[in-house]
Amino acid sequence: MFYVLCSIFHRLSSPKAVALMKYFEEQNASFLGKKVIEMGSGTGALGILTVLLGGDVTITDKSELLEQMEWNVSVNIPSCCRSRIRVRALSWGYDQTLFPSDYDYILCADIMYSYESVPLILKTLLHLSNENTIIYFASTMSICQTMIITGYQYLSRHFNTKLVYQNKVKDVHVYMMTKIIISDVVEAEP
C-alpha cells in the first residue's frame, strides 16, 4: 500500500517530500495515533500520506495556498479520515504561538530556501517541538548548498541532527532532529 501511495503522490510532490515518503517506506513508518505538523506543506501531499498512515495531522503553509491544499485533502482523504487532518496558515517566526507545542513529529520538506528564513524556521521549530518531538527535515543539497549547510549548522545549535537518508540521484538529504534540552547539556558537562 505504501508504495502505491508514494507513486500516486510522486506527481504532486517536490523531490524532498518524495524522499521523506521513501524514507518512511524503508522504515515501515506508522503515524498511528501520533500528532504531526507539516511546515510549508505546498500541495499537502506529504501530510495527506501521513494521515493515510494513521497520523493526526496539521498541514500548514502561506494563506494563499490553503484553498489548493484543502481541495487536495478533499479528493485524497477518505471521509472516514478527514477528522484527522487540518489545513492552517502558518507564518514562520510570527504566529507559531497559535499552535501547541505537543507534536510527536514535525515534517519539513524544502522549506530552507533563503538565509532570512532560517531564524524564522528556528523560532517556529523551537515553539512547536518538545523534548519528545522528532523532526524530519529534507533539502536538496545541490540548490543553494552553502545556504542550506549554514542553515543546518544554525539549527544544530538547538537540535541534535543526524543524516538518516540520502537520495544521491536527486541529491536530497533527510535529517532527523530532536530538541537539545538544557538539562542534557548540563548533565553532560564534567
mmCIF file of C-alpha atoms in Angstrom:
data_model
loop_
_atom_site.group_PDB
_atom_site.id
_atom_site.type_symbol
_atom_site.label_atom_id
_atom_site.label_comp_id
_atom_site.label_asym_id
_atom_site.label_seq_id
_atom_site.Cartn_x
_atom_site.Cartn_y
_atom_site.Cartn_z
ATOM 1 C CA MET A 1 0.000 0.000 0.000
ATOM 2 C CA PHE A 2 2.773 2.424 0.919
ATOM 3 C CA TYR A 3 4.412 2.005 -2.496
ATOM 4 C CA VAL A 4 1.120 2.747 -4.258
ATOM 5 C CA LEU A 5 0.580 5.884 -2.172
ATOM 6 C CA CYS A 6 4.110 7.106 -2.847
ATOM 7 C CA SER A 7 3.724 6.594 -6.589
ATOM 8 C CA ILE A 8 0.400 8.483 -6.600
ATOM 9 C CA PHE A 9 1.785 11.419 -4.622
ATOM 10 C CA HIS A 10 5.104 11.448 -6.502
ATOM 11 C CA ARG A 11 3.468 13.540 -9.228
ATOM 12 C CA LEU A 12 2.146 16.087 -6.704
ATOM 13 C CA SER A 13 5.260 16.455 -4.594
ATOM 14 C CA SER A 14 8.682 18.002 -4.593
ATOM 15 C CA PRO A 15 11.681 15.627 -4.664
ATOM 16 C CA LYS A 16 12.241 16.456 -0.984
ATOM 17 C CA ALA A 17 8.752 15.323 0.034
ATOM 18 C CA VAL A 18 9.172 12.192 -2.088
ATOM 19 C CA ALA A 19 12.499 11.480 -0.334
ATOM 20 C CA LEU A 20 10.732 11.715 3.033
ATOM 21 C CA MET A 21 7.999 9.376 1.769
ATOM 22 C CA LYS A 22 10.609 6.860 0.595
ATOM 23 C CA TYR A 23 12.412 7.081 3.914
ATOM 24 C CA PHE A 24 9.138 6.426 5.750
ATOM 25 C CA GLU A 25 8.546 3.444 3.455
ATOM 26 C CA GLU A 26 12.002 1.992 4.158
ATOM 27 C CA GLN A 27 11.421 2.417 7.888
ATOM 28 C CA ASN A 28 7.892 0.917 7.743
ATOM 29 C CA ALA A 29 6.759 4.128 9.424
ATOM 30 C CA SER A 30 3.466 4.303 11.228
ATOM 31 C CA PHE A 31 1.990 7.520 12.487
ATOM 32 C CA LEU A 32 -0.938 5.754 14.120
ATOM 33 C CA GLY A 33 -2.223 7.966 16.920
ATOM 34 C CA LYS A 34 0.655 10.445 16.526
ATOM 35 C CA LYS A 35 0.229 14.207 16.391
ATOM 36 C CA VAL A 36 2.019 15.615 13.330
ATOM 37 C CA ILE A 37 2.510 19.071 11.832
ATOM 38 C CA GLU A 38 3.992 19.759 8.424
ATOM 39 C CA MET A 39 5.605 23.138 7.819
ATOM 40 C CA GLY A 40 5.500 24.524 4.278
ATOM 41 C CA SER A 41 3.180 21.796 3.005
ATOM 42 C CA GLY A 42 2.773 23.128 -0.535
ATOM 43 C CA THR A 43 0.358 20.672 -2.137
ATOM 44 C CA GLY A 44 -0.157 18.876 1.172
ATOM 45 C CA ALA A 45 0.825 15.501 -0.332
ATOM 46 C CA LEU A 46 3.251 14.566 2.457
ATOM 47 C CA GLY A 47 0.700 15.457 5.138
ATOM 48 C CA ILE A 48 -2.024 13.571 3.269
ATOM 49 C CA LEU A 49 0.186 10.476 3.155
ATOM 50 C CA THR A 50 0.859 10.871 6.881
ATOM 51 C CA VAL A 51 -2.900 10.889 7.580
ATOM 52 C CA LEU A 52 -3.287 7.725 5.496
ATOM 53 C CA LEU A 53 -0.548 6.199 7.677
ATOM 54 C CA GLY A 54 -2.626 6.896 10.799
ATOM 55 C CA GLY A 55 -1.485 10.361 11.861
ATOM 56 C CA ASP A 56 -3.480 13.231 13.298
ATOM 57 C CA VAL A 57 -2.034 15.898 11.007
ATOM 58 C CA THR A 58 -1.979 19.664 10.619
ATOM 59 C CA ILE A 59 -0.676 20.812 7.231
ATOM 60 C CA THR A 60 0.456 24.425 7.052
ATOM 61 C CA ASP A 61 1.636 26.972 4.544
ATOM 62 C CA LYS A 62 1.034 30.550 3.434
ATOM 63 C CA SER A 63 -2.618 31.583 3.429
ATOM 64 C CA GLU A 64 -2.718 31.900 -0.368
ATOM 65 C CA LEU A 65 -2.012 28.148 -0.710
ATOM 66 C CA LEU A 66 -4.698 26.910 1.690
ATOM 67 C CA GLU A 67 -7.501 26.639 -0.880
ATOM 68 C CA GLN A 68 -5.437 24.291 -3.093
ATOM 69 C CA MET A 69 -4.369 22.257 -0.052
ATOM 70 C CA GLU A 70 -7.992 21.937 1.091
ATOM 71 C CA TRP A 71 -9.000 20.741 -2.382
ATOM 72 C CA ASN A 72 -6.181 18.150 -2.374
ATOM 73 C CA VAL A 73 -7.361 16.943 1.045
ATOM 74 C CA SER A 74 -10.973 16.680 -0.164
ATOM 75 C CA VAL A 75 -10.071 14.476 -3.162
ATOM 76 C CA ASN A 76 -7.376 12.347 -1.495
ATOM 77 C CA ILE A 77 -8.567 11.702 2.059
ATOM 78 C CA PRO A 78 -11.475 9.303 2.598
ATOM 79 C CA SER A 79 -14.318 10.851 4.590
ATOM 80 C CA CYS A 80 -13.609 8.450 7.478
ATOM 81 C CA CYS A 81 -10.153 10.049 7.927
ATOM 82 C CA ARG A 82 -10.962 13.740 7.380
ATOM 83 C CA SER A 83 -11.334 14.437 11.093
ATOM 84 C CA ARG A 84 -7.597 13.707 11.407
ATOM 85 C CA ILE A 85 -6.370 16.499 9.105
ATOM 86 C CA ARG A 86 -6.438 20.251 9.438
ATOM 87 C CA VAL A 87 -5.278 22.881 6.938
ATOM 88 C CA ARG A 88 -3.957 26.081 8.536
ATOM 89 C CA ALA A 89 -1.899 29.125 7.692
ATOM 90 C CA LEU A 90 1.436 29.410 9.479
ATOM 91 C CA SER A 91 3.828 32.321 9.092
ATOM 92 C CA TRP A 92 7.176 31.137 10.452
ATOM 93 C CA GLY A 93 8.544 33.256 13.254
ATOM 94 C CA TYR A 94 5.351 35.260 13.624
ATOM 95 C CA ASP A 95 2.270 33.217 14.521
ATOM 96 C CA GLN A 96 3.657 29.865 15.695
ATOM 97 C CA THR A 97 2.316 30.603 19.187
ATOM 98 C CA LEU A 98 -1.184 29.971 17.791
ATOM 99 C CA PHE A 99 -0.140 26.302 17.626
ATOM 100 C CA PRO A 100 0.556 23.897 20.509
ATOM 101 C CA SER A 101 3.985 22.544 21.474
ATOM 102 C CA ASP A 102 2.989 18.904 21.835
ATOM 103 C CA TYR A 103 3.636 17.433 18.394
ATOM 104 C CA ASP A 104 5.130 13.954 18.105
ATOM 105 C CA TYR A 105 6.507 14.742 14.642
ATOM 106 C CA ILE A 106 7.306 17.853 12.628
ATOM 107 C CA LEU A 107 7.808 17.363 8.881
ATOM 108 C CA CYS A 108 9.765 19.873 6.780
ATOM 109 C CA ALA A 109 10.478 19.364 3.085
ATOM 110 C CA ASP A 110 12.121 22.063 1.014
ATOM 111 C CA ILE A 111 11.491 24.932 3.408
ATOM 112 C CA MET A 112 15.046 26.257 3.794
ATOM 113 C CA TYR A 113 15.370 28.456 0.727
ATOM 114 C CA SER A 114 16.822 31.748 1.983
ATOM 115 C CA TYR A 115 19.173 32.925 4.712
ATOM 116 C CA GLU A 116 16.391 35.155 6.054
ATOM 117 C CA SER A 117 14.070 32.182 6.566
ATOM 118 C CA VAL A 118 16.453 30.206 8.809
ATOM 119 C CA PRO A 119 15.956 32.225 12.053
ATOM 120 C CA LEU A 120 12.186 32.199 11.423
ATOM 121 C CA ILE A 121 12.221 28.418 10.919
ATOM 122 C CA LEU A 122 14.265 28.029 14.119
ATOM 123 C CA LYS A 123 11.877 30.187 16.145
ATOM 124 C CA THR A 124 8.936 28.151 14.842
ATOM 125 C CA LEU A 125 10.590 24.762 15.442
ATOM 126 C CA LEU A 126 11.581 25.758 18.985
ATOM 127 C CA HIS A 127 7.965 26.623 19.765
ATOM 128 C CA LEU A 128 6.328 23.611 18.059
ATOM 129 C CA SER A 129 8.694 20.996 19.495
ATOM 130 C CA ASN A 130 9.304 19.493 22.898
ATOM 131 C CA GLU A 131 11.848 17.003 24.247
ATOM 132 C CA ASN A 132 9.984 14.073 22.635
ATOM 133 C CA THR A 133 9.327 15.591 19.206
ATOM 134 C CA ILE A 134 11.056 14.070 16.187
ATOM 135 C CA ILE A 135 11.653 16.467 13.302
ATOM 136 C CA TYR A 136 12.276 15.232 9.772
ATOM 137 C CA PHE A 137 13.880 17.842 7.549
ATOM 138 C CA ALA A 138 14.586 17.261 3.833
ATOM 139 C CA SER A 139 16.592 19.501 1.492
ATOM 140 C CA THR A 140 18.128 19.341 -1.956
ATOM 141 C CA MET A 141 21.803 19.897 -1.330
ATOM 142 C CA SER A 142 22.726 20.966 -4.875
ATOM 143 C CA ILE A 143 20.442 24.017 -4.742
ATOM 144 C CA CYS A 144 21.864 26.821 -2.563
ATOM 145 C CA GLN A 145 24.196 24.317 -0.913
ATOM 146 C CA THR A 146 26.118 26.886 1.152
ATOM 147 C CA MET A 147 22.905 28.413 2.490
ATOM 148 C CA ILE A 148 21.439 25.008 3.375
ATOM 149 C CA ILE A 149 24.623 23.825 5.111
ATOM 150 C CA THR A 150 24.775 27.111 7.046
ATOM 151 C CA GLY A 151 21.088 26.695 7.932
ATOM 152 C CA TYR A 152 21.617 23.172 9.263
ATOM 153 C CA GLN A 153 24.614 24.352 11.287
ATOM 154 C CA TYR A 154 22.445 27.102 12.776
ATOM 155 C CA LEU A 155 19.645 24.639 13.612
ATOM 156 C CA SER A 156 22.193 22.183 15.063
ATOM 157 C CA ARG A 157 22.905 24.605 17.892
ATOM 158 C CA HIS A 158 19.404 23.848 19.180
ATOM 159 C CA PHE A 159 18.677 20.378 17.785
ATOM 160 C CA ASN A 160 20.547 17.084 17.685
ATOM 161 C CA THR A 161 20.830 16.444 13.950
ATOM 162 C CA LYS A 162 21.511 13.158 12.155
ATOM 163 C CA LEU A 163 21.533 12.370 8.433
ATOM 164 C CA VAL A 164 19.152 9.397 8.080
ATOM 165 C CA TYR A 165 18.526 9.151 4.326
ATOM 166 C CA GLN A 166 20.182 10.229 1.105
ATOM 167 C CA ASN A 167 18.865 10.137 -2.439
ATOM 168 C CA LYS A 168 22.072 10.556 -4.413
ATOM 169 C CA VAL A 169 20.289 10.833 -7.770
ATOM 170 C CA LYS A 170 18.155 13.806 -6.662
ATOM 171 C CA ASP A 171 20.816 14.982 -4.157
ATOM 172 C CA VAL A 172 18.270 15.082 -1.335
ATOM 173 C CA HIS A 173 19.276 14.674 2.292
ATOM 174 C CA VAL A 174 16.822 13.803 5.060
ATOM 175 C CA TYR A 175 17.809 14.724 8.593
ATOM 176 C CA MET A 176 16.213 13.590 11.821
ATOM 177 C CA MET A 177 16.364 16.214 14.555
ATOM 178 C CA THR A 178 15.467 16.316 18.241
ATOM 179 C CA LYS A 179 15.471 19.297 20.547
ATOM 180 C CA ILE A 180 18.523 19.794 22.724
ATOM 181 C CA ILE A 181 17.291 20.095 26.286
ATOM 182 C CA ILE A 182 19.363 22.326 28.570
ATOM 183 C CA SER A 183 19.405 19.702 31.343
ATOM 184 C CA ASP A 184 21.006 17.256 28.857
ATOM 185 C CA VAL A 185 23.839 19.701 28.232
ATOM 186 C CA VAL A 186 24.380 20.406 31.949
ATOM 187 C CA GLU A 187 24.467 16.671 32.796
ATOM 188 C CA ALA A 188 26.977 16.005 30.009
ATOM 189 C CA GLU A 189 29.492 18.537 31.366
ATOM 190 C CA PRO A 190 32.128 17.199 33.799
#
